[in-house]
Structures are given as C-alpha cells and as structure tokens.
Amino acid sequence: MNRVAVLGSANADLVVEVDRRPGAGETLLGSDLQVFAGGKGANQASSAARSGATTSFIACVGDDDNGMLLRTALEDAGVDTSGMRHVDRPTGTALILVTPDGENSIVVSPGANQALDVAAADAAVPRWADRDVLVLNLESPLETVEHAAEVAAGRGVRVLLNAAPAHPLSTETLAVCDPLVVNEHEARILADDGGSRSFEELAAVLLERGVRSVVITLGAEGALFGDAGGIGTVPSHAVDVVDTTGAGDAFVGAMACELSRGASLSAAVAFATAVAAVSVQSMGAQSSYPRRGEVERWLDAIRHVTA
Ligand code: RIB
C-alpha cells in the first residue's frame, strides 16, 4: 500500500529567465544561469515521495556532477535511488527558457536516459514490478516504456502513463493505462484530432481506444478525468505563477501517490491539482514541490480565505 515506482528520465535543468523567446538567428541576454534537478521521471518520483508515497526510481544518469545533483535531490525528497545506474554517457540535460508569464520552452538532450533500455528495465524488475503503481513517461526509449507497461500490468501493478513528450502509443500499451495522463496537445495527438473535439470528446475517444481511465490536464482550467463510470472535472486554483516548469510532473507524482493509497480517480486528481498549484509559485521543477503537510496547510488556508 502506498508504494510507487517511477521508471524514467532524469535531467539537469539549465534555466535562464528571459523577457521573451528569441526568434531564429536572434541573440538575447537573460538572467544568471540556474541549475535545477529535473527530468520528467525524476520530477514525478520527487513529487510522489514528497506527497507521502514510498517511492523508488529507476533511471540512468552519467558519472558526472549532474548525475550526483539528481541523486542528492531525490534522496533529499525521500526517494529510493538504488535503481539509478551511472552509465558512460552525459546525464540528460534540459535547456529551459522561462518568460515573465511563467511559461517555458524546453529542449532536452537525453544523454544517459537513452541507456534505459529493455535490458536495464528488466535488470531492475525487483525495484518496480511489485509496487501499487508504476509511473512511466515518454522521455525514455519507447520500447522500454511499452515493455515495462506490459510487464507491470501482467503482474497486477497499476500503470500510470504520462504520454509526454507527445507520441502515438500501441493499442496494447493504451489498454493497460490506468490512467493515461496527457495535456491537451498530447490528447489530440493520441486521439488523431486536429483541434475540433471538445475535451470531453477527446476523453471519450481515448476511452474508446482502450485506456482504462484518462486524465487531461488543462493548465489554468484544471483537469478533466474519465473512466467507465463517466467523466468529471476538477477546477484549478488561482495563484500567482512564477514558473510552470515541471508542474505536470508534480501533478503526475502526486496522483500516483494518491492512487497507490487507494484514492478514487477524482480524489487523486483533486490532490494533484493542489500540488501542481503550489509548485508553479516558485522557480524550478523538483525545488518547487511541496511536502504533503504543506499542501494540506495551503488548502486549509485558501478554504479559510474563500469561506
Ligand atoms: O516536465 C518538465 C521537465 O521536462 C523538466 O524538468 C525538463 O528536464 C524536461 O524533462
């Protein structure tokens, strides 16, 4: 109970704040460089652990300073990092520009993340194949993700697949997602939709394609969730946004924690929405993630203000 494994990517996030994004061929001056622990998998593991889940992380990093930065940050969050391997490639790196509205542009150099192949996943099976929930995303090789999803589902582990960055998935993989977590852009790609469908229709299409449950994150508009029991929504919280980097990962990790405790999909989405709202109020990905007590106090405070 309340045991989560994340098999996925780890990156050092090299962040520069800029007034606006540069155009082609243009040079802009920005802020001092800030280096944060990031990567979708590492972020999701950090969020799950801070939310209270016993969390193990399976990943590949380089034998370099960024690899150590990630290991230390995850251990501080309470993540079991014994499944992190150091390989002969540079640790994954993300080059991130953050604009004054808190939005970001990201280019990832995967580096060591590419070494998380099927053999590496299989070698780590004892660390992820008997948990309550396995979290996967698409910053790792697709073949590894689809293999792990199949093995986990075959062993009765609930698979939470965050299809980010966007990429089509096999019918077999879609069939074990419980839930599939996507943003609007990713949902439209997986549903082969050019932009005409409503969010409810997108969720219905993805359920028809076989996912057991689906969550579509909608930024400032909250989130929509659906399963065989129907479709529901959770509103977002109005907050002052500083940096949205990793907010989706905060959401995914917190939701995995809640599902691993036996929470309903709607309750898990509600808690995850609060975690994501806290996370966007400060810079960086993992550095902005709250621990469970902080989220509960924040929720109490905003209830008090709105009562
Ligand atoms: O989802 C945010 C993450 O995407 C960043 O931490 C960056 O590393 C990229 O992987």
Coordinates of C-alpha atoms and ligand atoms in Angstrom, one line a residue:
M1 CA 0.0 0.0 0.0
N2 CA 1.2 3.5 -1.0
R3 CA 4.2 2.1 -2.9
V4 CA 5.1 3.8 -6.2
A5 CA 7.9 3.1 -8.7
V6 CA 8.9 5.6 -11.4
L7 CA 10.9 4.2 -14.3
G8 CA 12.0 7.2 -16.4
S9 CA 14.2 10.1 -17.2
A10 CA 16.4 12.4 -15.1
N11 CA 17.8 15.7 -16.4
A12 CA 19.8 18.6 -15.1
D13 CA 17.6 21.7 -15.9
L14 CA 19.7 24.7 -17.1
V15 CA 17.3 27.6 -16.7
V16 CA 17.6 31.2 -18.0
E17 CA 14.8 33.7 -17.4
V18 CA 14.2 35.9 -20.5
D19 CA 11.8 38.7 -21.3
R20 CA 10.7 36.9 -24.4
R21 CA 11.7 33.9 -26.5
P22 CA 14.3 34.7 -29.2
G23 CA 13.5 34.4 -32.9
A24 CA 15.5 32.5 -35.5
G25 CA 19.0 33.9 -35.7
E26 CA 18.5 36.2 -32.7
T27 CA 20.6 36.5 -29.6
L28 CA 19.0 37.7 -26.3
L29 CA 20.6 38.4 -22.9
G30 CA 18.9 36.7 -20.0
S31 CA 19.3 36.1 -16.2
D32 CA 22.1 34.3 -14.5
L33 CA 22.0 30.6 -15.2
Q34 CA 20.2 28.5 -12.6
V35 CA 20.7 24.7 -12.4
F36 CA 17.9 22.6 -11.0
A37 CA 17.2 18.8 -10.6
G38 CA 14.7 17.9 -13.3
G39 CA 13.6 15.4 -15.9
K40 CA 10.1 14.1 -16.1
G41 CA 10.7 10.8 -14.4
A42 CA 12.9 12.3 -11.6
N43 CA 10.3 15.1 -11.1
Q44 CA 7.5 12.6 -10.8
A45 CA 9.4 10.4 -8.3
S46 CA 10.2 13.5 -6.2
S47 CA 6.5 14.6 -6.2
A48 CA 5.3 11.1 -5.3
A49 CA 7.7 10.9 -2.4
R50 CA 7.0 14.4 -1.1
S51 CA 3.3 13.5 -1.3
G52 CA 4.0 10.6 1.1
A53 CA 4.4 7.5 -1.1
T54 CA 7.3 5.0 -0.6
T55 CA 8.9 5.7 -3.9
S56 CA 11.7 4.0 -5.9
F57 CA 13.2 5.5 -9.0
I58 CA 14.8 3.5 -11.9
A59 CA 16.9 5.6 -14.3
C60 CA 20.2 6.1 -15.9
V61 CA 22.4 9.1 -15.3
G62 CA 26.0 9.9 -16.2
D63 CA 29.0 9.5 -14.0
D64 CA 29.2 13.3 -13.6
D65 CA 28.3 16.3 -11.4
N66 CA 24.7 16.5 -12.8
G67 CA 24.2 12.8 -12.0
M68 CA 25.1 13.5 -8.4
L69 CA 22.9 16.6 -8.3
L70 CA 20.0 14.4 -9.3
R71 CA 20.8 11.6 -6.9
T72 CA 21.2 14.1 -4.0
A73 CA 18.0 16.0 -4.8
L74 CA 16.0 12.8 -5.0
E75 CA 17.4 11.4 -1.8
D76 CA 16.5 14.7 0.0
A77 CA 12.9 14.2 -1.2
G78 CA 13.0 10.6 0.3
V79 CA 13.2 8.6 -3.0
D80 CA 14.9 5.2 -3.0
T81 CA 17.6 5.9 -5.6
S82 CA 19.2 2.4 -5.5
G83 CA 17.7 1.8 -9.0
M84 CA 19.7 4.7 -10.5
R85 CA 22.6 3.5 -12.7
H86 CA 25.6 5.6 -13.6
V87 CA 26.5 5.0 -17.3
D88 CA 29.1 6.2 -19.7
R89 CA 27.0 9.0 -21.3
P90 CA 26.4 12.5 -20.0
T91 CA 23.5 13.0 -17.7
G92 CA 20.4 14.2 -19.5
T93 CA 20.2 17.9 -19.8
A94 CA 17.3 20.3 -20.4
L95 CA 17.8 23.8 -21.8
I96 CA 15.0 25.9 -20.4
L97 CA 13.9 29.5 -21.1
V98 CA 11.3 30.9 -18.7
T99 CA 9.3 34.0 -19.7
P100 CA 7.7 36.5 -17.2
D101 CA 4.3 34.8 -17.5
G102 CA 5.9 31.7 -16.0
E103 CA 5.7 29.7 -19.3
N104 CA 8.7 27.8 -20.6
S105 CA 10.4 26.5 -23.7
I106 CA 12.4 23.3 -23.3
V107 CA 14.9 21.4 -25.4
V108 CA 16.1 18.1 -23.9
S109 CA 19.4 16.4 -24.7
P110 CA 18.6 12.8 -23.4
G111 CA 22.2 11.6 -23.0
A112 CA 22.2 8.8 -20.3
N113 CA 18.4 8.5 -20.4
Q114 CA 18.9 6.6 -23.7
A115 CA 20.7 3.8 -21.8
L116 CA 17.4 2.9 -20.0
D117 CA 16.8 0.1 -22.5
V118 CA 14.7 -3.0 -22.1
A119 CA 17.6 -5.0 -20.6
A120 CA 18.2 -2.2 -18.0
A121 CA 14.5 -2.2 -17.1
D122 CA 14.4 -6.0 -16.8
A123 CA 17.5 -6.0 -14.6
A124 CA 15.7 -3.7 -12.2
V125 CA 12.4 -5.6 -12.1
P126 CA 12.5 -6.2 -8.3
R127 CA 12.5 -2.5 -7.8
W128 CA 9.4 -1.7 -9.8
A129 CA 7.3 -4.7 -10.7
D130 CA 5.6 -5.3 -7.3
R131 CA 4.5 -1.8 -6.5
D132 CA 1.0 -0.5 -6.2
V133 CA 1.5 2.0 -9.1
L134 CA 4.2 2.2 -11.8
V135 CA 4.7 5.6 -13.4
L136 CA 6.1 5.9 -16.9
N137 CA 6.6 8.8 -19.3
L138 CA 7.9 9.2 -22.9
E139 CA 11.2 10.8 -22.2
S140 CA 12.7 7.3 -22.0
P141 CA 13.0 4.9 -25.1
L142 CA 9.5 4.0 -26.3
E143 CA 10.4 0.3 -26.5
T144 CA 11.3 0.3 -22.8
V145 CA 8.2 2.2 -21.7
E146 CA 5.9 -0.2 -23.6
H147 CA 7.7 -3.3 -22.3
A148 CA 7.6 -2.1 -18.7
A149 CA 3.9 -1.2 -19.0
E150 CA 3.1 -4.7 -20.3
V151 CA 5.2 -6.5 -17.6
A152 CA 3.7 -4.3 -14.8
A153 CA 0.1 -4.9 -15.9
G154 CA 0.8 -8.6 -16.2
R155 CA 1.8 -8.6 -12.6
G156 CA -1.2 -6.6 -11.5
V157 CA 0.6 -3.3 -11.0
R158 CA -1.5 -0.2 -11.9
V159 CA 0.2 1.6 -14.8
L160 CA 0.1 5.4 -14.8
L161 CA 1.4 6.5 -18.2
N162 CA 2.1 10.2 -18.8
A163 CA 2.4 10.4 -22.6
A164 CA 4.8 13.4 -22.6
P165 CA 6.5 14.4 -24.8
A166 CA 3.7 13.5 -27.2
H167 CA 4.0 10.3 -29.2
P168 CA 1.5 7.7 -30.5
L169 CA 1.2 4.5 -28.5
S170 CA 0.4 0.9 -29.4
T171 CA -3.1 -0.4 -28.8
E172 CA -1.6 -2.9 -26.3
T173 CA 0.0 -0.1 -24.2
L174 CA -3.1 2.1 -24.3
A175 CA -5.1 -0.9 -23.0
V176 CA -3.1 -1.0 -19.7
C177 CA -3.1 2.7 -18.9
D178 CA -5.0 3.4 -15.7
P179 CA -4.8 6.3 -16.1
L180 CA -3.3 7.8 -19.2
V181 CA -2.3 11.3 -18.3
V182 CA -2.0 13.9 -21.1
N183 CA -2.2 17.6 -21.7
E184 CA -4.5 19.0 -24.5
H185 CA -1.8 18.8 -27.1
E186 CA -0.9 15.1 -26.2
A187 CA -4.5 14.2 -26.1
R188 CA -5.2 15.5 -29.6
I189 CA -2.2 13.6 -31.0
L190 CA -3.3 10.3 -29.4
A191 CA -6.9 10.8 -30.5
D192 CA -5.8 11.9 -34.1
D193 CA -7.7 15.1 -33.6
G194 CA -6.8 18.3 -35.4
G195 CA -8.4 20.6 -32.8
S196 CA -12.1 20.2 -33.4
R197 CA -13.1 18.0 -30.5
S198 CA -14.1 19.3 -27.0
F199 CA -12.1 17.9 -24.0
E200 CA -15.0 15.6 -23.1
E201 CA -15.0 14.2 -26.6
L202 CA -11.2 13.7 -26.5
A203 CA -11.6 11.8 -23.3
A204 CA -14.3 9.7 -24.8
V205 CA -12.2 8.9 -27.8
L206 CA -9.2 7.8 -25.7
L207 CA -11.5 5.6 -23.6
E208 CA -12.9 4.1 -26.8
R209 CA -9.3 3.4 -27.9
G210 CA -9.0 1.2 -24.8
V211 CA -7.4 3.2 -21.9
R212 CA -8.9 2.1 -18.6
S213 CA -9.0 5.7 -17.4
V214 CA -7.8 9.1 -18.7
V215 CA -6.8 12.4 -17.2
I216 CA -6.4 15.5 -19.4
T217 CA -4.6 18.4 -17.7
L218 CA -5.8 21.8 -18.8
G219 CA -3.5 24.3 -17.1
A220 CA -5.4 27.2 -15.7
E221 CA -8.6 25.4 -16.5
G222 CA -7.9 22.5 -14.2
A223 CA -8.2 18.9 -15.2
L224 CA -10.8 16.5 -16.8
F225 CA -10.9 12.8 -15.9
G226 CA -12.8 9.9 -17.2
D227 CA -13.3 6.1 -16.8
A228 CA -16.0 3.6 -17.3
G229 CA -18.0 5.4 -14.6
G230 CA -18.2 8.7 -16.6
I231 CA -16.4 12.0 -17.0
G232 CA -15.7 14.7 -14.4
T233 CA -13.7 17.9 -13.9
V234 CA -11.6 19.5 -11.2
P235 CA -11.1 23.3 -11.3
S236 CA -7.7 24.8 -11.0
H237 CA -6.6 27.2 -8.1
A238 CA -6.0 30.8 -8.9
V239 CA -2.3 31.5 -8.0
D240 CA 0.5 33.9 -8.9
V241 CA 2.5 31.9 -11.4
V242 CA 6.3 32.2 -11.3
D243 CA 7.4 29.1 -13.2
T244 CA 5.3 26.3 -14.7
T245 CA 8.3 24.0 -15.4
G246 CA 7.6 20.5 -14.0
A247 CA 4.0 21.4 -12.9
G248 CA 2.6 18.5 -14.9
D249 CA 5.2 16.1 -13.3
A250 CA 4.2 17.4 -9.8
F251 CA 0.6 16.5 -10.8
V252 CA 1.5 13.0 -12.0
G253 CA 3.7 12.1 -9.0
A254 CA 1.0 13.4 -6.5
M255 CA -1.7 11.5 -8.4
A256 CA 0.4 8.3 -8.3
C257 CA 0.8 8.7 -4.6
E258 CA -3.0 9.1 -4.1
L259 CA -3.9 6.2 -6.3
S260 CA -1.4 3.9 -4.6
R261 CA -3.2 4.7 -1.3
G262 CA -6.5 3.6 -2.8
A263 CA -8.0 7.0 -3.5
S264 CA -10.6 7.4 -6.2
L265 CA -9.6 9.0 -9.6
S266 CA -11.5 12.2 -8.7
A267 CA -9.9 12.5 -5.3
A268 CA -6.4 11.8 -6.7
V269 CA -6.9 14.5 -9.4
A270 CA -8.1 17.0 -6.8
F271 CA -5.0 16.5 -4.6
A272 CA -2.7 16.5 -7.7
T273 CA -4.2 19.8 -8.8
A274 CA -3.4 21.4 -5.5
V275 CA 0.2 20.1 -5.6
A276 CA 0.6 21.5 -9.1
A277 CA -0.8 24.8 -8.0
V278 CA 1.7 25.1 -5.1
S279 CA 4.6 24.1 -7.5
V280 CA 4.1 26.9 -10.0
Q281 CA 4.6 29.6 -7.3
S282 CA 8.4 29.2 -7.2
M283 CA 11.3 28.6 -9.6
G284 CA 12.4 25.1 -10.8
A285 CA 10.8 21.7 -11.0
Q286 CA 11.6 19.5 -8.0
S287 CA 12.8 22.5 -6.0
S288 CA 9.2 23.8 -6.1
Y289 CA 7.4 20.6 -5.0
P290 CA 5.6 20.7 -1.6
R291 CA 5.5 18.0 1.0
R292 CA 2.1 16.6 1.9
G293 CA 1.7 18.7 5.1
E294 CA 2.5 21.9 3.2
V295 CA -0.2 21.1 0.6
E296 CA -2.8 20.4 3.3
R297 CA -1.9 23.6 5.2
W298 CA -2.2 25.6 1.9
L299 CA -5.6 24.0 1.1
D300 CA -6.8 24.9 4.6
A301 CA -5.6 28.5 4.2
I302 CA -7.3 29.0 0.9
R303 CA -10.5 27.4 2.2
H304 CA -10.4 29.8 5.1
V305 CA -9.9 32.8 2.8
T306 CA -12.8 31.8 0.5
A307 CA -15.2 30.8 3.3
Ligands
RIB1 O1 8.4 18.4 -17.4 C1 9.4 19.2 -17.1 C2 10.7 18.6 -17.4 O2 10.8 18.4 -18.8 C3 11.9 19.4 -17.0 O3 12.4 19.2 -15.7 C4 13.0 19.0 -18.0 O4 14.0 18.3 -17.5 C5 12.2 18.2 -19.1 O5 12.4 16.9 -18.9

